[in-house]
Coordinates of C-alpha atoms and ligand atoms in Angstrom, one line a residue:
M1 CA -36.5 -86.1 -52.3
C2 CA -36.1 -89.3 -54.8
G3 CA -38.0 -92.7 -54.6
I4 CA -37.6 -96.1 -53.7
V5 CA -39.2 -99.4 -54.0
A6 CA -38.7 -102.7 -54.1
Y7 CA -40.4 -105.6 -54.6
L8 CA -39.9 -109.8 -54.0
G9 CA -42.2 -111.9 -54.3
Q10 CA -45.2 -114.1 -56.3
K11 CA -46.2 -111.4 -58.6
E12 CA -44.8 -110.0 -61.6
A13 CA -42.5 -107.0 -60.3
Y14 CA -43.5 -104.4 -62.8
P15 CA -47.2 -103.5 -62.2
I16 CA -46.1 -102.8 -58.7
L17 CA -42.9 -101.2 -59.0
L18 CA -43.8 -98.7 -62.0
G19 CA -47.5 -97.9 -59.4
G20 CA -45.4 -97.6 -56.5
L21 CA -42.8 -95.2 -58.6
H22 CA -46.7 -93.0 -59.2
R23 CA -47.5 -93.1 -56.0
L24 CA -43.5 -91.7 -55.0
E25 CA -42.6 -89.0 -58.2
Y26 CA -43.6 -86.3 -55.9
R27 CA -39.8 -87.2 -54.6
G28 CA -38.4 -86.1 -57.2
Y29 CA -39.7 -87.1 -61.3
D30 CA -36.7 -86.8 -62.9
S31 CA -35.5 -89.2 -64.8
A32 CA -36.6 -93.5 -63.4
G33 CA -35.6 -96.9 -63.5
I34 CA -36.1 -100.3 -63.9
A35 CA -33.9 -103.0 -63.2
L36 CA -36.4 -107.2 -63.3
M37 CA -34.2 -109.4 -62.0
Q38 CA -34.9 -112.6 -65.2
S39 CA -34.2 -115.4 -65.5
S40 CA -31.3 -114.4 -67.9
G41 CA -29.8 -112.2 -65.5
I42 CA -31.1 -108.2 -64.7
T43 CA -32.9 -106.2 -67.2
M44 CA -33.2 -102.6 -67.3
Y45 CA -35.5 -100.0 -67.7
K46 CA -34.7 -96.2 -67.8
K47 CA -36.0 -92.9 -68.8
K48 CA -35.0 -89.4 -68.5
G49 CA -37.6 -87.7 -67.5
R50 CA -41.8 -88.6 -65.7
V51 CA -42.1 -92.0 -65.2
D52 CA -44.9 -91.6 -67.7
E53 CA -41.8 -92.3 -70.3
L54 CA -40.8 -94.8 -68.4
Q55 CA -44.1 -96.4 -68.7
K56 CA -43.9 -95.4 -72.4
F57 CA -41.0 -96.5 -73.3
C58 CA -41.7 -100.5 -71.0
N59 CA -44.8 -100.7 -73.5
N60 CA -44.2 -104.3 -75.2
L61 CA -41.2 -105.0 -73.7
D62 CA -40.4 -108.1 -71.5
T63 CA -41.0 -106.8 -68.0
S64 CA -41.7 -110.2 -66.6
G65 CA -39.7 -111.1 -63.3
S66 CA -41.0 -111.6 -59.5
L67 CA -37.6 -109.7 -58.2
G68 CA -36.9 -105.8 -59.1
I69 CA -36.0 -102.6 -58.0
A70 CA -37.4 -98.9 -59.4
H71 CA -36.2 -95.6 -58.8
T72 CA -37.6 -92.3 -59.5
R73 CA -34.6 -89.4 -59.6
W74 CA -34.0 -85.8 -58.4
A75 CA -30.6 -84.6 -59.0
T76 CA -28.0 -84.1 -56.9
H77 CA -24.7 -85.1 -59.0
G78 CA -25.7 -85.2 -62.4
E79 CA -27.9 -83.8 -64.5
P80 CA -30.9 -86.0 -64.8
S81 CA -30.4 -88.6 -68.5
E82 CA -30.5 -91.7 -68.3
Q83 CA -26.8 -92.1 -67.3
N84 CA -27.4 -90.4 -64.5
A85 CA -30.8 -92.0 -63.7
H86 CA -30.9 -95.3 -60.9
P87 CA -30.8 -98.4 -61.2
H88 CA -27.0 -98.4 -61.9
V89 CA -25.3 -101.8 -62.5
S90 CA -21.3 -103.7 -61.4
E91 CA -19.2 -103.0 -64.6
D92 CA -20.3 -107.0 -65.6
G93 CA -24.0 -106.0 -65.6
S94 CA -24.9 -108.4 -62.2
M95 CA -25.5 -106.5 -59.3
A96 CA -28.0 -103.1 -59.4
L97 CA -28.3 -100.7 -57.2
I98 CA -31.1 -98.5 -56.4
H99 CA -30.0 -95.2 -54.3
N100 CA -32.1 -92.4 -52.0
G101 CA -29.1 -90.3 -50.0
I102 CA -25.5 -88.5 -51.5
V103 CA -22.6 -90.1 -51.2
E104 CA -20.5 -87.7 -49.0
N105 CA -16.6 -89.0 -49.3
Y106 CA -17.7 -90.9 -53.1
I107 CA -14.5 -88.8 -55.0
I108 CA -12.0 -90.4 -53.3
L109 CA -13.8 -93.9 -53.5
K110 CA -14.2 -93.1 -56.8
Q111 CA -10.8 -92.4 -56.7
Q112 CA -10.3 -95.8 -55.4
L113 CA -11.6 -97.2 -57.6
V114 CA -10.5 -95.9 -60.8
N115 CA -7.0 -96.1 -59.9
Q116 CA -7.9 -100.4 -59.8
G117 CA -9.4 -99.5 -63.3
V118 CA -12.9 -99.5 -63.1
I119 CA -15.0 -97.5 -65.6
F120 CA -18.2 -95.6 -64.7
Q121 CA -20.9 -95.1 -66.2
S122 CA -22.3 -92.2 -64.8
D123 CA -21.3 -88.6 -63.2
T124 CA -23.8 -89.3 -59.6
D125 CA -22.0 -91.0 -57.0
T126 CA -24.4 -93.5 -56.2
E127 CA -22.7 -95.5 -58.7
V128 CA -19.5 -95.2 -56.5
L129 CA -22.1 -98.1 -53.9
V130 CA -22.3 -101.1 -56.3
H131 CA -18.7 -100.9 -57.6
L132 CA -18.0 -100.1 -54.2
I133 CA -19.8 -103.7 -53.1
K134 CA -19.3 -105.2 -56.4
N135 CA -15.3 -104.7 -55.3
V136 CA -15.6 -105.6 -51.4
Q137 CA -17.5 -109.2 -52.5
D138 CA -14.9 -110.1 -55.4
K139 CA -11.6 -109.2 -53.3
E140 CA -12.9 -110.2 -49.7
K141 CA -14.3 -113.4 -50.8
V142 CA -18.0 -112.8 -49.3
S143 CA -20.8 -112.7 -49.0
L144 CA -23.3 -109.8 -51.3
P145 CA -24.7 -109.0 -47.7
E146 CA -21.2 -109.1 -45.6
A147 CA -20.0 -107.0 -48.8
V148 CA -22.8 -104.8 -48.4
I149 CA -21.8 -104.5 -45.0
I150 CA -17.7 -103.8 -45.4
A151 CA -18.4 -101.7 -47.9
L152 CA -20.6 -99.5 -46.2
R153 CA -18.2 -98.7 -43.6
M154 CA -16.4 -96.7 -45.5
V155 CA -19.5 -94.8 -46.9
E156 CA -19.7 -91.0 -45.2
G157 CA -22.7 -89.4 -45.9
T158 CA -26.6 -90.9 -46.2
Y159 CA -28.0 -93.9 -47.9
A160 CA -31.2 -95.6 -48.3
I161 CA -30.2 -98.4 -50.6
A162 CA -31.9 -101.2 -52.4
I163 CA -30.3 -104.2 -53.9
I164 CA -30.6 -107.1 -55.9
S165 CA -27.5 -109.4 -57.7
K166 CA -27.6 -112.3 -60.6
D167 CA -25.5 -114.0 -58.0
D168 CA -28.7 -115.4 -55.5
P169 CA -31.9 -114.5 -57.7
N170 CA -33.8 -114.6 -54.9
Q171 CA -32.8 -111.8 -52.4
L172 CA -32.9 -108.7 -52.6
I173 CA -30.9 -106.3 -49.4
V174 CA -31.3 -102.9 -48.3
A175 CA -29.6 -100.8 -46.6
K176 CA -30.3 -97.3 -44.6
K177 CA -28.3 -94.4 -42.7
G178 CA -30.2 -91.3 -42.0
T179 CA -32.6 -91.4 -45.0
P180 CA -35.8 -94.0 -44.1
L181 CA -36.5 -97.2 -46.0
L182 CA -38.9 -99.2 -44.9
I183 CA -40.0 -103.4 -45.5
G184 CA -43.5 -104.0 -46.1
I185 CA -44.0 -107.8 -45.2
G186 CA -47.6 -108.3 -47.3
D187 CA -48.0 -112.1 -47.8
N188 CA -45.4 -114.1 -49.4
E189 CA -44.2 -111.2 -50.3
Y190 CA -42.4 -108.0 -49.7
I191 CA -42.7 -104.4 -51.1
I192 CA -39.8 -101.7 -49.6
G193 CA -40.2 -98.0 -50.3
S194 CA -38.5 -95.0 -49.3
D195 CA -41.9 -94.2 -47.8
G196 CA -45.4 -95.7 -46.8
A197 CA -46.5 -95.1 -50.2
P198 CA -46.4 -97.3 -52.1
I199 CA -46.5 -100.1 -50.1
V200 CA -50.1 -99.7 -48.6
E201 CA -52.2 -101.3 -50.8
Y202 CA -50.0 -104.2 -50.3
T203 CA -50.2 -104.4 -46.3
K204 CA -49.3 -102.0 -43.6
Q205 CA -47.2 -104.2 -41.8
V206 CA -43.9 -102.2 -42.1
I207 CA -40.6 -102.3 -41.1
Y208 CA -38.3 -99.3 -40.2
L209 CA -34.8 -99.8 -40.7
E210 CA -32.8 -97.6 -37.7
D211 CA -29.8 -96.0 -39.5
G212 CA -26.4 -98.5 -40.9
D213 CA -29.7 -101.4 -40.3
V214 CA -28.9 -104.3 -43.4
G215 CA -31.3 -106.2 -44.7
V216 CA -31.6 -109.4 -46.3
I217 CA -34.7 -110.1 -47.7
R218 CA -35.4 -113.6 -49.1
I219 CA -39.3 -115.9 -48.9
D220 CA -37.5 -118.7 -47.8
K221 CA -36.3 -117.8 -45.5
P222 CA -37.6 -115.1 -42.5
I223 CA -36.1 -111.1 -42.4
Q224 CA -32.2 -110.9 -41.0
I225 CA -31.2 -106.9 -40.0
S226 CA -27.4 -106.8 -39.2
N227 CA -26.4 -103.5 -38.0
V228 CA -22.6 -102.2 -39.4
N229 CA -22.1 -100.2 -36.8
D230 CA -22.0 -102.9 -35.0
S231 CA -18.7 -105.6 -35.3
K232 CA -19.7 -108.9 -34.8
N233 CA -22.3 -108.3 -37.6
L234 CA -25.1 -110.3 -35.0
H235 CA -29.0 -110.3 -36.6
R236 CA -31.7 -108.9 -34.4
S237 CA -35.1 -110.1 -34.5
P238 CA -37.2 -107.0 -36.5
Y239 CA -40.1 -105.2 -34.9
I240 CA -42.9 -104.9 -37.1
Q241 CA -45.5 -101.6 -37.2
T242 CA -48.6 -101.0 -38.2
L243 CA -48.7 -97.9 -40.7
E244 CA -50.6 -95.0 -40.5
L245 CA -51.7 -94.3 -43.4
N246 CA -54.5 -95.2 -45.9
L247 CA -54.4 -95.5 -49.7
E248 CA -57.7 -93.0 -50.2
Q249 CA -55.4 -90.6 -48.9
L250 CA -53.1 -90.3 -51.0
E251 CA -56.2 -90.6 -54.3
K252 CA -56.8 -87.0 -56.1
G253 CA -60.6 -88.5 -54.7
G254 CA -61.9 -86.8 -57.9
F255 CA -59.6 -82.7 -57.6
D256 CA -57.9 -82.4 -61.2
T257 CA -54.9 -81.7 -59.0
Y258 CA -53.4 -83.1 -55.4
M259 CA -52.7 -79.2 -54.2
L260 CA -56.5 -78.0 -54.9
K261 CA -57.7 -81.7 -53.5
E262 CA -55.1 -80.3 -50.0
I263 CA -56.0 -76.2 -50.7
Y264 CA -60.1 -77.9 -50.7
E265 CA -59.0 -80.4 -47.4
Q266 CA -57.2 -77.6 -45.1
P267 CA -60.8 -77.2 -43.2
K268 CA -59.9 -80.4 -42.5
A269 CA -56.9 -80.5 -41.7
V270 CA -57.1 -77.8 -39.1
R271 CA -59.8 -79.6 -37.5
D272 CA -57.8 -82.6 -37.0
S273 CA -54.8 -81.3 -36.0
M274 CA -56.8 -79.6 -33.4
R275 CA -59.2 -83.0 -32.8
G276 CA -58.6 -83.9 -28.7
R277 CA -56.4 -81.1 -27.7
I278 CA -59.4 -78.7 -26.9
N279 CA -61.1 -79.6 -23.3
L280 CA -63.4 -77.1 -23.2
E281 CA -65.4 -79.0 -20.6
K282 CA -62.4 -78.8 -18.3
D283 CA -60.7 -75.5 -20.9
V284 CA -57.7 -76.7 -21.2
V285 CA -55.8 -77.5 -24.1
S286 CA -53.7 -80.2 -23.8
L287 CA -50.6 -81.3 -26.6
G288 CA -49.5 -85.0 -25.2
G289 CA -47.1 -85.6 -27.0
I290 CA -45.6 -82.8 -24.9
L291 CA -46.7 -83.3 -21.7
E292 CA -43.3 -85.0 -20.4
Y293 CA -41.0 -81.5 -20.9
E294 CA -44.6 -79.7 -20.1
Q295 CA -41.7 -77.8 -17.4
K296 CA -38.3 -77.9 -19.8
M297 CA -41.0 -75.9 -22.7
L298 CA -42.8 -73.4 -19.4
N299 CA -39.0 -72.9 -17.5
A300 CA -37.2 -71.8 -21.3
R301 CA -35.4 -68.9 -21.2
R302 CA -35.8 -68.3 -25.0
F303 CA -37.4 -71.1 -27.6
I304 CA -35.3 -71.0 -31.2
I305 CA -37.4 -72.6 -33.6
V306 CA -35.6 -73.8 -37.0
A307 CA -37.4 -74.9 -39.8
C308 CA -36.7 -74.8 -43.7
G309 CA -39.1 -73.8 -46.9
T310 CA -42.6 -73.1 -45.7
S311 CA -42.2 -74.9 -42.1
W312 CA -40.1 -71.3 -41.8
H313 CA -43.0 -69.3 -42.4
A314 CA -45.0 -71.0 -40.1
G315 CA -41.9 -70.6 -37.1
L316 CA -42.4 -66.5 -38.3
V317 CA -46.2 -67.2 -37.1
A318 CA -45.5 -69.2 -34.0
E319 CA -43.0 -65.3 -33.9
H320 CA -45.6 -63.1 -33.0
L321 CA -48.0 -66.5 -31.0
F322 CA -45.2 -67.3 -28.7
E323 CA -44.0 -64.0 -28.0
T324 CA -47.5 -62.2 -27.4
L325 CA -49.3 -65.3 -25.6
V326 CA -46.1 -66.4 -23.9
R327 CA -43.3 -63.6 -23.6
V328 CA -40.4 -65.7 -23.8
P329 CA -38.1 -64.4 -26.7
V330 CA -38.1 -66.6 -29.8
E331 CA -35.0 -66.6 -32.9
V332 CA -36.9 -68.3 -36.1
E333 CA -33.6 -69.8 -38.0
Y334 CA -32.9 -70.8 -41.0
A335 CA -32.1 -75.0 -40.6
S336 CA -29.9 -74.2 -42.6
E337 CA -28.1 -71.8 -41.9
F338 CA -28.4 -72.1 -37.6
R339 CA -25.9 -75.9 -38.1
Y340 CA -23.5 -74.3 -39.1
R341 CA -22.8 -71.2 -37.9
N342 CA -22.3 -72.6 -34.1
P343 CA -25.3 -70.7 -32.4
V344 CA -24.9 -70.2 -28.6
I345 CA -27.3 -72.8 -26.6
Y346 CA -28.3 -72.5 -24.1
E347 CA -29.2 -75.6 -21.1
D348 CA -33.0 -73.9 -20.8
D349 CA -32.8 -73.2 -24.4
V350 CA -36.2 -75.2 -26.1
L351 CA -35.6 -75.9 -29.5
I352 CA -38.9 -76.4 -31.6
A353 CA -38.1 -77.6 -35.3
I354 CA -40.5 -78.0 -37.8
S355 CA -41.0 -80.2 -40.6
Q356 CA -43.8 -81.5 -43.1
S357 CA -41.5 -84.3 -44.0
G358 CA -39.7 -85.2 -40.7
E359 CA -36.9 -86.0 -43.3
T360 CA -35.4 -82.7 -43.9
A361 CA -31.7 -82.9 -43.8
D362 CA -30.8 -79.3 -43.1
T363 CA -33.5 -79.7 -40.1
L364 CA -33.1 -82.7 -38.8
A365 CA -29.0 -81.5 -38.5
A366 CA -30.0 -78.7 -36.6
V367 CA -32.0 -81.0 -34.4
E368 CA -29.1 -82.5 -33.2
I369 CA -27.6 -79.4 -32.1
G370 CA -29.9 -78.5 -29.7
K371 CA -29.1 -82.1 -28.4
K372 CA -25.8 -82.5 -28.0
R373 CA -25.6 -78.9 -26.2
G374 CA -28.3 -79.8 -24.2
A375 CA -30.8 -77.7 -25.8
T376 CA -35.0 -79.2 -25.0
V377 CA -36.1 -80.1 -28.3
I378 CA -39.9 -80.0 -29.6
G379 CA -40.5 -81.3 -33.1
I380 CA -43.3 -79.9 -34.8
C381 CA -44.0 -82.6 -38.2
N382 CA -46.5 -83.7 -40.8
V383 CA -45.7 -87.8 -41.4
V384 CA -46.1 -90.1 -38.5
G385 CA -42.9 -92.3 -38.0
S386 CA -40.4 -90.0 -39.5
T387 CA -36.6 -89.2 -38.9
M388 CA -38.3 -86.2 -37.0
A389 CA -40.4 -88.0 -35.0
R390 CA -38.1 -90.9 -34.0
E391 CA -35.8 -87.7 -33.4
T392 CA -37.0 -85.4 -31.2
M393 CA -37.5 -85.3 -27.3
A394 CA -40.8 -84.8 -27.6
G395 CA -44.0 -83.8 -30.1
S396 CA -46.6 -82.9 -31.0
Y397 CA -47.9 -84.7 -34.7
S398 CA -49.6 -81.9 -37.1
H399 CA -52.4 -84.9 -37.9
A400 CA -52.7 -82.9 -42.1
G401 CA -52.5 -86.0 -43.6
P402 CA -50.1 -87.5 -46.1
E403 CA -49.2 -83.5 -48.3
I404 CA -48.5 -85.3 -52.8
G405 CA -48.5 -82.3 -54.4
V406 CA -45.2 -80.6 -54.0
A407 CA -46.3 -76.8 -52.6
C408 CA -47.1 -77.3 -48.8
T409 CA -50.4 -75.8 -48.4
K410 CA -52.4 -77.8 -45.5
T411 CA -49.4 -79.0 -43.7
F412 CA -48.8 -74.8 -43.5
T413 CA -52.1 -74.2 -42.0
A414 CA -52.4 -77.2 -39.1
Q415 CA -49.2 -76.0 -38.3
I416 CA -50.1 -73.0 -37.4
T417 CA -52.7 -74.4 -35.5
V418 CA -50.9 -76.5 -33.6
L419 CA -48.3 -73.5 -32.5
A420 CA -51.5 -71.9 -31.5
L421 CA -52.2 -75.0 -29.5
M422 CA -48.4 -74.8 -28.0
A423 CA -49.0 -71.4 -26.9
L424 CA -51.5 -71.5 -25.4
S425 CA -51.4 -74.1 -23.4
L426 CA -48.1 -72.5 -21.9
A427 CA -49.0 -69.2 -21.9
K428 CA -52.4 -70.0 -19.8
K429 CA -50.2 -71.8 -17.1
K430 CA -48.2 -68.9 -17.1
G431 CA -50.7 -67.3 -16.4
T432 CA -48.7 -64.8 -19.0
I433 CA -52.5 -64.7 -21.3
S434 CA -56.5 -63.4 -19.9
M435 CA -58.7 -65.7 -19.5
S436 CA -60.8 -63.7 -21.4
Q437 CA -58.2 -63.9 -24.6
Y438 CA -57.6 -67.1 -23.7
H439 CA -60.8 -67.8 -24.8
K440 CA -61.7 -65.9 -27.6
L441 CA -58.1 -66.8 -29.6
I442 CA -59.7 -71.1 -28.5
N443 CA -62.9 -69.8 -29.8
D444 CA -61.8 -68.2 -32.4
L445 CA -59.3 -71.2 -33.5
E446 CA -62.3 -73.5 -33.5
S447 CA -63.6 -71.3 -35.8
A448 CA -60.7 -70.9 -38.0
P449 CA -63.0 -73.8 -40.1
D450 CA -65.5 -72.5 -41.5
K451 CA -63.6 -69.6 -42.0
I452 CA -61.4 -70.8 -44.0
E453 CA -64.6 -73.0 -45.8
S454 CA -65.6 -69.6 -46.5
V455 CA -62.6 -67.9 -47.7
L456 CA -62.5 -71.5 -50.1
H457 CA -65.6 -70.3 -52.0
Y458 CA -64.1 -67.7 -53.7
E459 CA -62.2 -69.6 -55.7
Q460 CA -63.6 -68.3 -59.2
Q461 CA -63.3 -64.5 -57.8
I462 CA -59.4 -64.9 -56.9
Q463 CA -59.6 -67.2 -60.8
R464 CA -60.1 -64.1 -62.5
I465 CA -57.5 -62.6 -60.8
A466 CA -54.6 -65.0 -61.7
Q467 CA -56.0 -63.5 -65.2
Y468 CA -54.1 -60.6 -64.4
V469 CA -51.4 -61.5 -62.5
A470 CA -50.9 -64.4 -64.8
T471 CA -49.5 -62.2 -67.7
K472 CA -47.1 -60.0 -65.2
P473 CA -43.3 -61.3 -65.2
N474 CA -42.8 -60.3 -61.4
A475 CA -44.5 -60.4 -58.0
M476 CA -44.5 -58.5 -54.7
F477 CA -46.4 -59.5 -51.9
L478 CA -46.3 -57.5 -48.5
G479 CA -47.8 -58.0 -45.2
R480 CA -47.1 -56.8 -41.7
G481 CA -47.0 -57.7 -38.3
V482 CA -48.5 -62.3 -38.7
N483 CA -48.7 -61.2 -41.4
F484 CA -45.7 -60.3 -43.3
P485 CA -44.9 -64.4 -43.0
I486 CA -47.9 -65.0 -45.2
A487 CA -46.4 -62.5 -47.9
L488 CA -43.3 -64.4 -47.8
E489 CA -45.4 -67.3 -47.7
G490 CA -47.6 -66.3 -50.2
A491 CA -44.6 -65.1 -53.4
L492 CA -43.1 -68.4 -52.2
K493 CA -45.7 -70.4 -53.4
L494 CA -46.7 -67.9 -56.8
K495 CA -43.2 -68.7 -57.9
E496 CA -42.5 -72.5 -56.7
I497 CA -44.8 -73.3 -58.9
S498 CA -46.0 -70.2 -61.1
Y499 CA -42.2 -69.8 -61.4
I500 CA -43.3 -66.1 -62.0
H501 CA -40.6 -63.8 -60.1
A502 CA -41.6 -62.6 -56.7
E503 CA -40.8 -61.3 -53.6
G504 CA -42.6 -61.1 -50.3
Y505 CA -41.4 -57.6 -47.6
P506 CA -42.6 -56.0 -44.7
A507 CA -45.1 -53.2 -46.0
A508 CA -42.8 -51.1 -44.3
E509 CA -39.8 -52.1 -45.7
I510 CA -40.6 -50.7 -49.3
K511 CA -39.6 -47.7 -49.2
H512 CA -36.1 -48.9 -48.3
G513 CA -35.6 -50.3 -51.7
P514 CA -37.8 -52.7 -53.5
I515 CA -40.1 -50.0 -54.1
A516 CA -37.2 -48.7 -56.6
L517 CA -39.3 -52.3 -58.9
I518 CA -42.9 -50.4 -58.7
D519 CA -44.3 -49.6 -61.5
T520 CA -47.1 -50.2 -63.5
N521 CA -46.3 -53.8 -64.6
M522 CA -46.2 -54.4 -60.8
P523 CA -48.7 -56.3 -59.0
V524 CA -48.8 -55.2 -55.5
I525 CA -50.7 -58.0 -53.6
V526 CA -51.0 -56.9 -50.0
V527 CA -52.3 -58.8 -47.0
A528 CA -53.7 -56.3 -44.6
P529 CA -56.7 -57.6 -42.6
E530 CA -57.8 -55.8 -39.4
Q531 CA -54.8 -56.1 -37.0
H532 CA -52.8 -53.3 -35.3
T533 CA -51.2 -52.4 -37.7
Y534 CA -53.7 -51.2 -40.2
D535 CA -53.3 -47.6 -40.6
K536 CA -50.1 -48.4 -41.1
V537 CA -49.8 -51.0 -43.9
V538 CA -52.5 -47.8 -45.7
S539 CA -50.0 -44.9 -45.6
N540 CA -48.0 -47.8 -47.6
I541 CA -50.4 -48.4 -49.7
Q542 CA -50.9 -44.9 -51.1
E543 CA -46.7 -45.0 -51.1
I544 CA -47.3 -47.5 -54.0
I545 CA -50.3 -46.0 -55.3
A546 CA -48.1 -42.6 -55.6
R547 CA -45.4 -44.9 -58.0
K548 CA -48.1 -46.2 -60.5
G549 CA -48.5 -49.6 -58.8
T550 CA -51.1 -52.4 -58.8
I551 CA -53.1 -53.4 -55.6
I552 CA -54.2 -56.8 -54.7
S553 CA -55.3 -56.6 -51.0
I554 CA -56.5 -59.9 -48.9
V555 CA -59.4 -57.6 -46.6
T556 CA -61.4 -58.3 -43.6
E557 CA -64.5 -58.6 -44.7
G558 CA -66.3 -54.8 -44.6
D559 CA -63.5 -53.3 -45.2
S560 CA -63.7 -50.3 -46.5
V561 CA -60.9 -48.8 -46.9
I562 CA -57.8 -51.2 -48.7
K563 CA -60.9 -51.7 -51.2
K564 CA -61.4 -48.5 -52.7
M565 CA -57.7 -48.2 -53.1
S566 CA -57.3 -51.4 -54.7
K567 CA -57.6 -53.4 -58.4
F568 CA -58.9 -56.4 -56.9
T569 CA -59.6 -57.6 -53.1
I570 CA -60.5 -60.9 -51.2
E571 CA -62.5 -60.0 -47.9
V572 CA -61.5 -63.3 -45.2
P573 CA -63.8 -63.5 -42.2
K574 CA -63.0 -61.4 -39.1
I575 CA -60.7 -63.4 -36.9
D576 CA -58.2 -63.0 -33.0
E577 CA -55.4 -61.1 -35.5
L578 CA -52.6 -63.6 -34.5
L579 CA -55.3 -65.8 -36.2
T580 CA -55.3 -63.7 -39.4
P581 CA -52.5 -66.5 -40.9
L582 CA -55.1 -69.3 -41.0
V583 CA -57.9 -67.3 -43.5
T584 CA -55.4 -64.4 -45.3
T585 CA -53.1 -67.7 -47.0
I586 CA -55.3 -69.4 -48.1
P587 CA -56.6 -67.2 -50.8
L588 CA -53.1 -67.1 -51.6
Q589 CA -53.1 -70.4 -52.5
I590 CA -55.6 -70.2 -54.6
L591 CA -53.8 -67.9 -56.4
A592 CA -50.7 -69.4 -57.4
Y593 CA -53.3 -72.2 -58.1
H594 CA -54.2 -70.5 -60.8
V595 CA -51.6 -68.3 -62.0
A596 CA -50.0 -72.0 -62.2
L597 CA -52.5 -73.6 -64.4
I598 CA -53.0 -70.5 -66.4
R599 CA -49.0 -70.8 -67.4
D600 CA -49.1 -74.1 -68.0
C601 CA -47.2 -75.5 -65.5
D602 CA -47.5 -78.4 -63.1
V603 CA -48.6 -77.6 -60.2
D604 CA -47.9 -80.3 -58.6
K605 CA -44.3 -81.0 -59.1
P606 CA -42.6 -78.2 -60.1
R607 CA -39.4 -78.0 -62.0
N608 CA -36.6 -78.6 -59.9
L609 CA -38.2 -79.3 -56.6
A610 CA -39.2 -81.7 -54.6
K611 CA -41.4 -82.6 -51.5
S612 CA -38.9 -84.5 -49.2
V613 CA -35.0 -82.5 -49.4
S614 CA -33.3 -85.4 -47.4
V615 CA -29.7 -84.5 -48.9
E616 CA -28.7 -80.3 -47.6
Ligands
G6P1 C1 -39.0 -78.9 -49.9 C2 -40.3 -79.0 -49.8 C3 -41.2 -77.0 -49.4 C4 -41.1 -77.4 -47.8 C5 -39.4 -77.3 -47.6 C6 -39.3 -78.0 -45.7 O1 -38.4 -77.4 -50.1 O2 -40.1 -77.9 -51.3 O3 -43.1 -77.6 -49.7 O4 -41.7 -76.3 -47.2 O5 -39.1 -78.3 -48.1 O6 -39.9 -79.1 -45.9 P1 -40.8 -80.1 -44.3 O7 -40.8 -81.5 -44.8 O8 -39.5 -79.6 -43.7 O9 -42.1 -78.9 -44.3

């Protein structure tokens, strides 16, 4: 959600903080702020809107100082405004704090502080933290690090925080619970980030804080880390790891937007997600990360897939892959619903959590439930070292590389690839797949990157379709079988980035209601490659045409039937039916992209959204 960056070192902090904010903006972008330790005390600049607004505002202002904290916000409590932007300061202005997460008991804490005469400036939950810490420090007459530990013991919820205080202008304090925080260790300098993006330019040596950790960072002393759950306040030696991230991966590489770059990176992302996992000589598919739990997966009574957003759509595709190939029942659940439903979970269930970021709060909560109830919990995520990677028993990375555009593209196709490999490997070992089908699917999977590449060549043609769709207030996406989730994903992409209202439906289902919406003004995008329900989809299209709906179709190369019924058609290469999502989803991504551009929307940072939703 929100992006956090902090700096302590010998250099000017401001350019480093600002650069970090730009890199973190995909996490939230409704307001931004910065606090710098200067000789006169803490100076703070905040602005509603993008980081660019803050930068413009700071031009010609005094931004000196080699210690500072900065934040880009995705509003939870309190509307986007200067007042609600972080940092938040203590009443006397001597302490400033930035926060990512949610203080769940903030109402009670706030009331207690108000009763003691504290005056709040914002509507945020975060402001409670700075007043609480200050209050503890003043009352208990303890050092700031001690006050932070005592205060955080009273806090329920999640936090990644960074604090500076005029009382000790050479000290930076950080803490985390339930949402990530990394300390980058440079040459006589420290760069703190809510992920690796603001750090990698300066160092690859990082400490991932654990839940409950409080870190005290100074130039003149080694970092001290203690944990709020440790009543003895003992310090532990930090474990330094290497950040698996490259700077080039965070740049646009000649593309106008991250989203377009990431759409075009899909052949590589899919290739990378298969790399080293298919051994043709030995005729095996093997996902190293799950080997230890493979027997549990082979004996699974049921697979429960939990995820949110686009990852949930990948889960729906996996339902087809696993049920068809592995012949074990699959349930696909919205993590946010699953976690509050008291679900029935058996010890021989395997719960597979899918997440690009590995930080989605609801998906992580579902992982915890799975573990508590004794299921085997497997993760599929993209961000190396993420909370999900650490909290699941085993898992596989999707290896798509960093995704910055808020709307998922390459991570979706990479997730499907990993899920297909997982299903194939289990199916072969269980003997639920014929060897000819197994070999055909491997062959087709290996051909997918080239096939995706060939669909990318249709961008101009799709641009023309976008001209048409961009003039409409609504759109309907239809698909069947393994392409129903692709219809959902197509609709999600369009609404996320172009703000056109769109719905995805199983094609046969529209006669039970949505057909009432069909008229000349409703574009109906039908995902209809060669598949066993093709003829049924043809009938569904007839029903729409009879009601004067306009058909835009995604079909297999050489199609003659549906093409004739469509106003526009995009042809995708032939691939095994189970793998068609890998190619049919591409034109829908490009379509949403161009509709959004025509409508002058910010495709990389769509309104109200954030890339990683670390609050529930
Ligand atoms: C947010 C993003 C979506 C994403 C969803 C799940 O809503 O905007 O694009 O699909 O979170 O994220 P995850 O990181 O768990 O895949």
